Short mmCIF file of C-alpha atoms and ligand atoms in Angstrom, two decimals:
data_model
loop_
_atom_site.label_atom_id
_atom_site.label_comp_id
_atom_site.label_asym_id
_atom_site.label_seq_id
_atom_site.Cartn_x
_atom_site.Cartn_y
_atom_site.Cartn_z
CA MET W 480 14.47 -56.62 72.70
CA ASN W 481 14.75 -54.61 69.47
CA LYS W 482 11.76 -55.96 67.65
CA LYS W 483 8.91 -54.44 69.57
CA GLY W 484 5.22 -54.58 68.76
CA SER W 485 3.65 -51.38 67.45
CA TRP W 486 0.34 -52.42 69.05
CA GLY W 487 -0.54 -54.72 71.92
CA ILE W 488 -3.76 -56.71 71.87
CA VAL W 489 -5.15 -58.12 75.11
CA GLY W 490 -7.56 -61.06 74.89
CA MET W 491 -7.32 -63.72 72.21
CA GLY W 492 -10.98 -64.72 72.08
CA VAL W 493 -12.75 -64.77 68.73
CA MET W 494 -12.95 -60.97 68.40
CA GLY W 495 -9.42 -60.32 69.75
CA ALA W 496 -7.87 -62.93 67.46
CA SER W 497 -9.77 -61.61 64.43
CA LEU W 498 -8.83 -57.99 65.13
CA SER W 499 -5.19 -59.05 65.61
CA ARG W 500 -5.20 -60.80 62.24
CA ASN W 501 -6.69 -57.66 60.68
CA PHE W 502 -3.88 -55.49 62.14
CA ALA W 503 -1.25 -58.00 61.02
CA ALA W 504 -2.72 -58.12 57.50
CA HIS W 505 -2.13 -54.36 57.38
CA GLY W 506 1.53 -54.83 58.20
CA TYR W 507 1.51 -54.07 61.94
CA LYS W 508 3.83 -55.99 64.22
CA LEU W 509 1.76 -57.06 67.22
CA SER W 510 2.34 -58.09 70.79
CA LEU W 511 -0.35 -60.57 71.80
CA TYR W 512 -1.50 -61.31 75.34
CA ASN W 513 -3.90 -63.81 76.80
CA ARG W 514 -4.15 -64.66 80.49
CA TYR W 515 -3.06 -68.04 81.83
CA ILE W 516 -5.62 -70.25 83.54
CA LYS W 517 -4.33 -73.73 84.25
CA GLY W 518 -6.12 -76.34 82.20
CA LYS W 519 -8.41 -73.77 80.57
CA GLU W 520 -6.41 -71.01 78.92
CA GLU W 521 -2.84 -72.12 78.35
CA LYS W 522 -0.50 -70.64 75.71
CA VAL W 523 -3.50 -69.15 73.91
CA ALA W 524 -1.55 -66.23 72.40
CA LEU W 525 1.35 -68.47 71.43
CA LYS W 526 -0.97 -70.97 69.72
CA LEU W 527 -2.47 -68.14 67.67
CA ALA W 528 0.98 -66.82 66.77
CA ARG W 529 2.01 -70.34 65.63
CA LYS W 530 -1.11 -70.70 63.52
CA TYR W 531 -0.54 -67.56 61.45
CA SER W 532 2.92 -66.90 60.07
CA PHE W 533 2.52 -63.11 60.16
CA PHE W 534 2.58 -63.17 63.98
CA GLU W 535 5.90 -63.51 65.81
CA GLU W 536 6.04 -66.24 68.40
CA ASP W 537 8.31 -64.30 70.75
CA LEU W 538 5.72 -61.51 70.87
CA ALA W 539 3.05 -63.81 72.34
CA PHE W 540 2.71 -63.55 76.12
CA GLU W 541 1.07 -64.84 79.25
CA SER W 542 2.96 -62.43 81.48
CA LEU W 543 1.35 -58.99 81.44
CA GLU W 544 4.61 -57.31 82.40
CA ASP W 545 6.60 -58.94 79.57
CA PHE W 546 3.78 -58.10 77.19
CA VAL W 547 3.79 -54.42 78.20
CA ASN W 548 7.58 -54.26 77.89
CA SER W 549 7.39 -55.69 74.39
CA ILE W 550 5.36 -52.77 73.02
CA ARG W 551 6.99 -49.71 71.48
CA LYS W 552 6.50 -46.44 73.43
CA PRO W 553 4.20 -44.60 73.68
CA ARG W 554 2.41 -47.89 74.02
CA LYS W 555 -0.90 -48.51 72.26
CA LEU W 556 -3.05 -51.33 73.60
CA ILE W 557 -6.47 -52.65 72.70
CA LEU W 558 -8.46 -54.65 75.24
CA MET W 559 -10.69 -57.26 73.62
CA LEU W 560 -12.32 -58.62 76.76
CA PRO W 561 -15.86 -59.23 77.98
CA ALA W 562 -17.48 -56.15 79.50
CA GLY W 563 -17.46 -55.84 83.29
CA GLU W 564 -15.04 -57.02 85.96
CA ALA W 565 -12.42 -58.37 83.55
CA ILE W 566 -11.80 -54.83 82.28
CA ASP W 567 -11.50 -53.32 85.76
CA GLU W 568 -9.12 -56.09 86.81
CA ILE W 569 -6.75 -55.68 83.89
CA LEU W 570 -6.79 -51.88 84.18
CA GLN W 571 -5.72 -52.15 87.83
CA ASN W 572 -2.68 -54.12 86.67
CA LEU W 573 -1.95 -52.08 83.57
CA LYS W 574 -2.09 -48.83 85.52
CA ILE W 575 0.99 -49.94 87.44
CA LEU W 576 2.86 -51.23 84.38
CA LEU W 577 2.13 -48.45 81.89
CA GLN W 578 3.57 -44.93 81.76
CA LYS W 579 2.49 -41.39 81.07
CA GLY W 580 1.35 -40.99 77.45
CA ASP W 581 0.51 -44.66 76.87
CA ILE W 582 -2.91 -45.32 75.35
CA ILE W 583 -5.42 -48.02 76.25
CA ILE W 584 -8.44 -48.68 74.03
CA ASP W 585 -11.34 -50.72 75.36
CA GLY W 586 -12.78 -52.44 72.29
CA GLY W 587 -15.49 -54.32 74.18
CA ASN W 588 -19.16 -53.58 74.76
CA SER W 589 -18.59 -51.65 78.00
CA GLU W 590 -21.27 -49.60 79.70
CA PHE W 591 -20.53 -45.96 78.83
CA LYS W 592 -20.53 -44.73 82.43
CA ASP W 593 -17.95 -47.42 83.27
CA THR W 594 -15.78 -46.08 80.46
CA GLU W 595 -15.92 -42.58 81.93
CA ARG W 596 -15.07 -43.88 85.39
CA ARG W 597 -12.13 -45.87 84.01
CA ALA W 598 -10.83 -42.85 82.06
CA SER W 599 -10.64 -40.85 85.31
CA PHE W 600 -8.94 -43.75 87.08
CA LEU W 601 -6.20 -43.97 84.43
CA LYS W 602 -5.84 -40.20 84.16
CA GLU W 603 -4.36 -40.25 87.68
CA ASN W 604 -1.26 -41.78 86.02
CA GLU W 605 -1.64 -39.74 82.79
CA ILE W 606 -2.57 -42.85 80.85
CA GLN W 607 -4.97 -42.02 78.03
CA PHE W 608 -8.14 -44.03 77.56
CA ILE W 609 -10.42 -44.55 74.59
CA GLY W 610 -13.76 -46.38 74.60
CA MET W 611 -14.22 -47.92 71.18
CA GLY W 612 -17.41 -49.58 69.97
CA ILE W 613 -16.69 -52.26 67.38
CA SER W 614 -19.41 -53.52 65.07
CA GLY W 615 -19.29 -56.22 62.44
CA GLY W 616 -18.90 -59.37 64.50
CA GLN W 617 -16.04 -61.77 63.89
CA LYS W 618 -15.99 -61.20 60.11
CA GLY W 619 -15.98 -57.43 60.56
CA ALA W 620 -13.14 -57.54 63.07
CA LEU W 621 -11.14 -59.61 60.59
CA GLU W 622 -11.95 -57.87 57.34
CA GLY W 623 -12.80 -54.34 58.45
CA PRO W 624 -15.11 -53.32 61.28
CA SER W 625 -17.05 -50.16 61.93
CA LEU W 626 -15.28 -48.30 64.75
CA MET W 627 -17.00 -45.82 67.10
CA ILE W 628 -14.44 -43.83 69.06
CA GLY W 629 -15.02 -41.89 72.25
CA GLY W 630 -12.79 -40.44 74.94
CA ASP W 631 -9.52 -38.60 74.78
CA ARG W 632 -9.35 -36.61 71.51
CA LYS W 633 -5.56 -36.25 71.66
CA ALA W 634 -5.16 -39.98 72.08
CA TYR W 635 -7.48 -40.53 69.13
CA GLU W 636 -5.27 -38.32 66.93
CA THR W 637 -2.32 -40.58 67.80
CA VAL W 638 -4.11 -43.80 66.82
CA LYS W 639 -6.37 -42.44 64.07
CA LYS W 640 -4.22 -43.47 61.10
CA ASP W 641 -3.84 -47.07 62.27
CA LEU W 642 -7.53 -47.45 63.13
CA ASN W 643 -8.53 -45.98 59.78
CA ASN W 644 -6.31 -48.58 58.11
CA ILE W 645 -8.00 -51.55 59.76
CA ALA W 646 -11.57 -50.18 59.56
CA ALA W 647 -14.11 -50.98 56.86
CA LYS W 648 -14.32 -48.53 53.95
CA ASP W 649 -17.61 -47.01 52.83
CA SER W 650 -18.84 -46.89 49.21
CA LYS W 651 -16.64 -43.84 48.57
CA GLY W 652 -13.57 -45.44 50.13
CA ASN W 653 -13.70 -43.47 53.40
CA PRO W 654 -12.88 -45.35 56.62
CA CYS W 655 -15.82 -46.35 58.78
CA CYS W 656 -14.10 -45.02 61.88
CA SER W 657 -14.65 -41.72 63.58
CA PHE W 658 -14.24 -39.81 66.82
CA LEU W 659 -17.77 -39.30 68.18
CA GLY W 660 -17.22 -37.42 71.42
CA SER W 661 -15.52 -37.27 74.77
CA GLY W 662 -15.99 -39.67 77.71
CA GLY W 663 -18.12 -42.68 76.94
CA ALA W 664 -19.50 -41.42 73.60
CA GLY W 665 -18.06 -44.32 71.57
CA HIS W 666 -19.52 -46.97 73.84
CA TYR W 667 -22.81 -45.07 74.16
CA ILE W 668 -23.23 -44.97 70.41
CA LYS W 669 -22.33 -48.65 70.13
CA MET W 670 -25.04 -49.32 72.74
CA VAL W 671 -27.61 -47.43 70.62
CA HIS W 672 -26.32 -49.36 67.59
CA ASN W 673 -27.12 -52.58 69.44
CA GLY W 674 -30.56 -51.28 70.41
CA ILE W 675 -31.32 -50.55 66.76
CA GLU W 676 -29.91 -53.99 65.92
CA TYR W 677 -32.28 -55.69 68.41
CA ALA W 678 -35.27 -54.03 66.73
CA GLU W 679 -34.00 -54.78 63.20
CA MET W 680 -33.66 -58.45 64.16
CA GLN W 681 -37.08 -58.52 65.82
CA LEU W 682 -38.72 -56.88 62.79
CA LEU W 683 -37.27 -59.63 60.62
CA ALA W 684 -38.53 -62.23 63.10
CA GLU W 685 -42.04 -60.72 62.91
CA VAL W 686 -41.91 -60.69 59.11
CA PHE W 687 -40.68 -64.30 59.23
CA GLU W 688 -43.64 -65.38 61.37
CA ILE W 689 -46.12 -63.57 59.13
CA LEU W 690 -44.54 -65.23 56.09
CA MET W 691 -44.74 -68.63 57.80
CA THR W 692 -48.51 -68.34 58.07
CA TYR W 693 -48.72 -66.81 54.60
CA PHE W 694 -46.78 -69.68 53.01
CA LYS W 695 -47.92 -72.30 55.52
CA LEU W 696 -44.43 -73.01 56.87
CA ASP W 697 -42.56 -73.31 53.56
CA PHE W 698 -39.07 -72.09 54.45
CA LYS W 699 -37.85 -72.15 50.87
CA LEU W 700 -40.58 -69.70 49.81
CA ILE W 701 -39.82 -67.43 52.77
CA GLN W 702 -36.16 -67.48 51.82
CA ASN W 703 -37.06 -66.60 48.22
CA VAL W 704 -39.12 -63.62 49.36
CA LEU W 705 -36.35 -62.28 51.59
CA GLU W 706 -33.84 -62.81 48.79
CA SER W 707 -36.01 -60.85 46.37
CA TRP W 708 -36.14 -57.98 48.88
CA GLN W 709 -32.35 -57.76 48.66
CA ASN W 710 -32.71 -56.18 45.23
CA SER W 711 -34.57 -53.27 46.73
CA TYR W 712 -34.40 -50.55 49.31
CA SER W 713 -34.94 -53.17 52.06
CA ASP W 714 -31.46 -54.58 51.50
CA GLY W 715 -29.11 -54.85 54.45
CA TYR W 716 -26.71 -57.18 56.21
CA LEU W 717 -29.34 -58.54 58.63
CA LEU W 718 -31.82 -59.24 55.82
CA ARG W 719 -29.09 -61.08 53.91
CA ILE W 720 -27.95 -63.24 56.80
CA THR W 721 -31.58 -64.08 57.58
CA SER W 722 -32.22 -65.50 54.11
CA THR W 723 -28.87 -67.31 54.24
CA ILE W 724 -29.78 -68.81 57.64
CA LEU W 725 -33.08 -70.04 56.19
CA SER W 726 -31.25 -71.90 53.43
CA TYR W 727 -29.78 -74.43 55.89
CA TYR W 728 -31.35 -77.90 56.24
CA ASP W 729 -30.24 -80.95 58.19
CA SER W 730 -29.52 -84.37 56.67
CA GLU W 731 -33.18 -85.37 57.11
CA GLY W 732 -34.38 -82.34 55.20
CA SER W 733 -35.65 -80.35 58.19
CA ASN W 734 -35.01 -76.65 58.09
CA PHE W 735 -32.28 -75.85 60.57
CA VAL W 736 -34.07 -72.88 62.18
CA SER W 737 -37.10 -75.04 62.98
CA LYS W 738 -34.82 -77.15 65.22
CA ILE W 739 -33.64 -74.23 67.38
CA LEU W 740 -35.34 -73.66 70.75
CA ASP W 741 -37.46 -70.49 70.56
CA LYS W 742 -35.93 -68.71 73.58
CA ALA W 743 -33.86 -65.61 72.75
CA SER W 744 -30.85 -64.62 74.86
CA ASN W 745 -29.05 -61.33 75.20
CA LYS W 746 -25.83 -59.98 76.59
CA GLY W 747 -27.12 -56.76 78.11
CA THR W 748 -26.50 -53.90 75.70
CA GLY W 749 -30.15 -53.93 74.56
CA ALA W 750 -31.28 -53.49 78.17
CA TRP W 751 -28.80 -50.63 78.68
CA ALA W 752 -30.12 -48.96 75.52
CA ALA W 753 -33.74 -49.34 76.64
CA ILE W 754 -32.87 -47.93 80.07
CA SER W 755 -30.88 -45.03 78.66
CA GLY W 756 -33.76 -43.92 76.43
CA ALA W 757 -35.98 -43.89 79.51
CA VAL W 758 -33.41 -41.97 81.57
CA ILE W 759 -32.78 -39.22 79.03
CA GLY W 760 -36.43 -39.07 77.91
CA SER W 761 -35.96 -40.23 74.34
CA PRO W 762 -38.70 -42.62 73.15
CA ASN W 763 -37.10 -45.85 71.96
CA SER W 764 -40.15 -48.08 71.90
CA LEU W 765 -38.88 -50.35 69.13
CA MET W 766 -35.65 -51.40 70.79
CA THR W 767 -37.53 -51.76 74.09
CA ALA W 768 -40.23 -53.86 72.41
CA ALA W 769 -37.55 -56.01 70.80
CA LEU W 770 -35.85 -56.52 74.16
CA HIS W 771 -39.12 -57.45 75.83
CA ALA W 772 -39.92 -59.81 72.95
CA ARG W 773 -36.68 -61.65 73.81
CA TYR W 774 -37.67 -61.74 77.50
CA THR W 775 -41.18 -63.00 76.66
CA SER W 776 -39.74 -65.66 74.38
CA SER W 777 -37.51 -66.89 77.19
CA MET W 778 -40.59 -67.62 79.34
CA LYS W 779 -41.30 -70.73 77.34
CA SER W 780 -42.94 -72.82 80.05
CA LYS W 781 -45.28 -69.99 81.01
CA ARG W 782 -46.13 -69.43 77.35
CA ILE W 783 -47.05 -73.09 77.02
CA GLU W 784 -49.11 -72.95 80.22
CA PHE W 785 -50.99 -69.77 79.26
CA SER W 786 -51.58 -70.95 75.70
CA LYS W 787 -53.83 -73.65 77.18
CA THR W 788 -56.10 -71.08 78.80
CA SER W 789 -56.45 -68.78 75.78
CA ASN W 790 -59.52 -69.39 73.65
CA PHE W 791 -58.73 -66.92 70.86
CA THR W 792 -59.39 -68.29 67.40
CA LYS W 793 -57.84 -67.34 64.09
CA LYS W 794 -59.82 -65.09 61.77
CA LYS W 795 -59.42 -64.86 58.03
CA SER W 796 -57.80 -61.74 56.64
CA SER W 797 -55.56 -61.05 53.69
CA ILE W 798 -52.29 -59.37 53.01
CA SER W 799 -50.02 -59.00 49.98
CA LEU W 800 -46.27 -59.45 50.04
CA LYS W 801 -45.97 -55.94 48.64
CA GLN W 802 -47.84 -54.55 51.64
CA LEU W 803 -45.70 -56.48 54.10
CA LYS W 804 -42.51 -55.27 52.47
CA LYS W 805 -43.69 -51.67 52.51
CA VAL W 806 -44.54 -51.81 56.21
CA TYR W 807 -41.22 -53.55 56.97
CA ASP W 808 -39.37 -50.71 55.20
CA LEU W 809 -41.33 -48.06 57.12
CA CYS W 810 -40.75 -49.78 60.46
CA ARG W 811 -37.03 -49.71 59.74
CA TRP W 812 -37.16 -45.98 59.06
CA ILE W 813 -38.95 -45.47 62.38
CA ASN W 814 -36.51 -47.71 64.22
CA HIS W 815 -33.58 -45.76 62.83
CA HIS W 816 -35.39 -42.50 63.61
CA GLN W 817 -35.73 -43.43 67.28
CA GLY W 818 -32.11 -44.58 67.51
CA PHE W 819 -30.65 -41.48 65.90
CA ASP W 820 -32.98 -39.24 67.90
CA MET W 821 -31.69 -40.92 71.02
CA ILE W 822 -28.11 -40.09 69.99
CA ASN W 823 -29.15 -36.46 69.44
CA THR W 824 -30.74 -36.26 72.88
CA ALA W 825 -27.76 -37.97 74.53
CA CYS W 826 -25.41 -35.48 72.85
CA LYS W 827 -27.29 -32.62 74.51
CA GLU W 828 -27.38 -34.45 77.83
CA TYR W 829 -23.69 -35.40 77.87
CA ASN W 830 -22.30 -32.51 75.86
CA TRP W 831 -21.06 -34.46 72.86
CA LYS W 832 -20.86 -32.90 69.42
CA THR W 833 -21.66 -35.95 67.35
CA GLU W 834 -22.83 -35.52 63.76
CA LEU W 835 -25.60 -37.98 62.87
CA ALA W 836 -24.31 -38.06 59.27
CA THR W 837 -20.96 -39.30 60.59
CA VAL W 838 -22.60 -42.03 62.66
CA ALA W 839 -24.64 -43.19 59.64
CA GLN W 840 -21.50 -43.10 57.47
CA ILE W 841 -19.44 -45.26 59.83
CA TRP W 842 -22.36 -47.70 60.15
CA SER W 843 -22.84 -47.88 56.37
CA GLU W 844 -20.11 -50.52 55.96
CA GLY W 845 -18.49 -53.06 58.24
CA SER W 846 -21.29 -52.86 60.80
CA ILE W 847 -24.15 -55.26 61.53
CA LEU W 848 -26.48 -52.35 60.65
CA LYS W 849 -25.06 -51.77 57.19
CA SER W 850 -27.87 -51.36 54.69
CA LYS W 851 -29.11 -49.34 51.77
CA LEU W 852 -31.11 -47.26 54.25
CA MET W 853 -27.99 -46.49 56.30
CA GLU W 854 -26.14 -45.41 53.18
CA THR W 855 -29.01 -43.03 52.32
CA LEU W 856 -29.00 -41.66 55.86
CA GLY W 857 -25.30 -40.83 55.62
CA THR W 858 -26.24 -38.28 52.96
CA SER W 859 -29.72 -37.28 54.19
CA PHE W 860 -28.51 -36.33 57.68
CA CYS W 861 -26.33 -33.64 56.04
CA ASN W 862 -29.57 -31.77 55.21
CA SER W 863 -31.93 -32.84 57.97
CA SER W 864 -31.41 -33.82 61.59
CA SER W 865 -34.55 -35.94 61.79
CA ILE W 866 -35.75 -38.89 59.73
CA MET W 867 -39.36 -37.87 60.33
CA LYS W 868 -38.62 -34.61 58.52
CA MET W 869 -37.14 -36.36 55.49
CA GLU W 870 -39.28 -36.17 52.36
CA THR W 871 -38.67 -39.75 51.22
CA PHE W 872 -39.96 -41.04 54.55
CA GLN W 873 -42.93 -38.65 54.67
CA ASN W 874 -44.00 -39.45 51.09
CA SER W 875 -43.74 -43.17 51.61
CA MET W 876 -45.56 -43.06 54.97
CA ASN W 877 -48.36 -40.92 53.58
CA LYS W 878 -49.16 -43.54 50.94
CA SER W 879 -49.14 -46.47 53.32
CA GLN W 880 -52.23 -46.39 55.54
CA LYS W 881 -53.92 -49.36 53.84
CA ASP W 882 -50.71 -51.36 54.05
CA TRP W 883 -50.42 -50.81 57.81
CA ASN W 884 -54.07 -51.76 58.26
CA SER W 885 -53.55 -54.97 56.30
CA VAL W 886 -50.44 -56.00 58.22
CA ILE W 887 -51.96 -55.21 61.60
CA ASN W 888 -55.26 -56.98 60.73
CA TYR W 889 -53.47 -59.99 59.26
CA SER W 890 -51.25 -60.40 62.32
CA GLY W 891 -54.14 -59.93 64.74
CA GLY W 892 -56.33 -62.34 62.75
CA ASN W 893 -53.60 -64.97 62.75
CA LEU W 894 -52.74 -64.39 66.43
CA ILE W 895 -49.19 -63.27 65.62
CA PRO W 896 -47.63 -60.88 68.13
CA ILE W 897 -45.95 -57.99 66.32
CA PRO W 898 -44.42 -55.88 69.12
CA CYS W 899 -42.02 -53.95 66.91
CA ILE W 900 -44.36 -53.41 63.98
CA SER W 901 -47.12 -52.17 66.28
CA ALA W 902 -44.64 -50.03 68.27
CA SER W 903 -43.68 -48.36 64.99
CA TRP W 904 -47.29 -47.69 64.09
CA ASN W 905 -48.16 -46.34 67.54
CA TYR W 906 -45.08 -44.15 67.64
CA PHE W 907 -45.90 -42.69 64.25
CA LEU W 908 -49.52 -42.02 65.26
CA ALA W 909 -48.47 -40.41 68.54
CA MET W 910 -45.79 -38.27 66.92
CA THR W 911 -48.17 -36.97 64.26
CA GLN W 912 -51.01 -36.12 66.67
CA PRO W 913 -51.20 -32.38 67.43
CA PHE W 914 -53.40 -33.00 70.49
CA SER W 915 -52.67 -35.87 72.81
CA ASN W 916 -54.53 -37.33 75.78
CA ALA W 917 -51.81 -36.14 78.17
CA ASN W 918 -54.08 -33.39 79.50
CA LEU W 919 -55.95 -36.14 81.35
CA ILE W 920 -52.67 -37.60 82.64
CA GLN W 921 -51.71 -34.19 83.97
CA ALA W 922 -55.10 -33.83 85.70
CA GLN W 923 -54.73 -37.28 87.28
CA ARG W 924 -51.22 -36.45 88.50
CA ASP W 925 -52.49 -33.26 90.02
CA PHE W 926 -55.51 -34.96 91.58
CA PHE W 927 -53.59 -37.55 93.57
CA GLY W 928 -50.17 -35.93 93.88
CA ALA W 929 -50.77 -32.15 93.55
CA HIS W 930 -48.07 -32.19 90.86
CA GLY W 931 -49.59 -29.25 89.00
CA PHE W 932 -50.19 -28.58 85.32
CA VAL W 933 -50.00 -25.80 82.74
CA PHE W 934 -53.13 -24.32 81.14
CA ILE W 935 -53.24 -24.32 77.31
CA ASP W 936 -52.82 -20.55 77.08
CA GLN W 937 -49.98 -20.29 79.62
CA LYS W 938 -46.21 -20.32 79.47
CA GLU W 939 -44.66 -23.76 80.13
CA ASN W 940 -43.08 -22.71 83.43
CA SER W 941 -46.35 -21.86 85.16
CA LEU W 942 -47.90 -24.34 87.56
CA ASN W 943 -51.59 -24.63 88.49
CA HIS W 944 -53.77 -26.93 90.49
CA GLY W 945 -57.30 -28.14 89.66
CA PRO W 946 -60.49 -27.49 91.59
CA TRP W 947 -60.54 -31.11 92.75
CA ASN W 948 -62.39 -32.02 95.87
CA ARG W 949 -59.84 -34.70 96.97
C1 LIG K 2097 -23.25 -57.23 69.57
O1 LIG K 2097 -23.79 -57.11 68.45
O2 LIG K 2097 -22.40 -56.47 69.99
C2 LIG K 2097 -23.62 -58.36 70.45
O3 LIG K 2097 -23.28 -59.54 69.81
C3 LIG K 2097 -25.08 -58.36 70.80
O4 LIG K 2097 -25.30 -59.46 71.57
P1 LIG K 2097 -26.75 -59.89 72.17
O5 LIG K 2097 -27.72 -59.92 71.06
O6 LIG K 2097 -26.48 -61.24 72.75
O7 LIG K 2097 -27.09 -58.90 73.25
#
C-alpha cells in the first residue's frame, strides 16, 4: 500500500471522530480504527470515512493489524478510548504489532499512575508513550482543543508540530498545547483541570440557586443576569454555556433545566483529583466540596426523607446582585488558586518542571476552563507563583468582607447549601490566620497516641510529649 496514513486514530466515538476530523481538516491523511462487536459496533470507522469526503475509505479498519500496517513509520497513534481496561487491552495487542520508535498517545482521561505503568510496559519494546489530556469536549476536539502533554520528551518533539497544528490558539496565536512533564504529568494536570471544572460548575449551580430565590424562579431573569456578567471579568466558557442552557424551553413553555432530575453524575476524574490533593497534602476543598455536592445530590430519596424531619424555617435577609457577582469572582480566584497550588505541590512530589504560566496559557483557549481569569493568569503567573500573592486578588478580597457576609447570610437565611462558596470563605480565613487552633489538635494527638508536638520556640524537627496523666 503506497498511500499510508500519517496518523492512526483508535476509537471512533464522539471524541475520536471529532479529533480525526480536526486532523483531516489540517491536511493529515488518517488511518481510522474502531473495534468490531457484532450487532453493536460494525463498520464504525468505514461509516465515518464514508460520511466525510476527506477521509479515505480504504484507510478505515476493523482489523488492528491491517490498521497498524497502514500507518507510515515511525507510526504515530492516538487512542481515543474510555479510561481503564480498554486501554490496557489495546496496548497488549499494539505492543506485539508495533515496532521500536513507534509512538502511542493516550488521549483519554486516564489515571496518571496508570499512564506511568503503561509507559514502562511499552518501553520493554522501545515503544514511546505519551499521556495527553484533552480539554474542550466534542467542539474543542473538532475545532481546536487544549492539549496537556506528559511522558516521553523525545516522542513529544516528534509529534509537537502536528499537535500544535490541531490545537486551539490563544489570543496571541500561540498553540494551546505544551509538554508539561515526564510520566503521567499530562494526565495529572488534566485531572486537576477537571477538579477545577467541577468547582466552577458547582459555583455556578450555587449562584443559580441563589438567583432562583432572588428572582422567585424566573429563569429568563437569571439568564439575563448571567449574560450581563459575560461583559465583565466573570466571563468564561462555563458561564456562557450556563446562560445558553437556561435559554431553552419546551413546547409547553417550561424551562428545560427545570425538567432535569436533580441528581449529578460523574466519571471519576473529580474523585481522583480530590484524593490526590489529600495524598500530596495540598488543600483542594473546593473541588472536593463540588464532588461531594454531586454525591449528596445523587441521594435524592434520602434528601426527600430527611427534608420531612427538618423544621428549619426561612429567614429574611438581603443581597444585591453586585455582591453576589463579586463573591462569585472571588470564589473562582480561590478555586483556581487551590488547583494551581496542587499542580505546584505535585511537581515537587513527582519531579516535574511544569510552569504554571504555561498551564494557564494552554487552558486559556480551547479548554472548558477558558475564561478572562485564565487569560490573566497566563500573564500573572510569570511574575508570581501564587494567586493569593497577586495584587489584583488581594485588593479585591480586602474590599469584600460585607459582600461575603451578605451572600453567606442570604444563603443561610434561605436554606440554600453553598458548599463551594463557603469552602472558599473558610479556606481564605484559614490561610490568612497567623495562629490556628492546630495546637489543640497536636495536644489531642499526643494525649491519645503519644504522637508528639513541637513547642512554639523550637525547631520543627524536635518532638515533645505533654505532661498528660493518661
Ligand atoms: C471531562 O471534562 O473530561 C469530563 O467530561 C468530565 O466528566 P464528569 O463531569 O462526568 O466527571
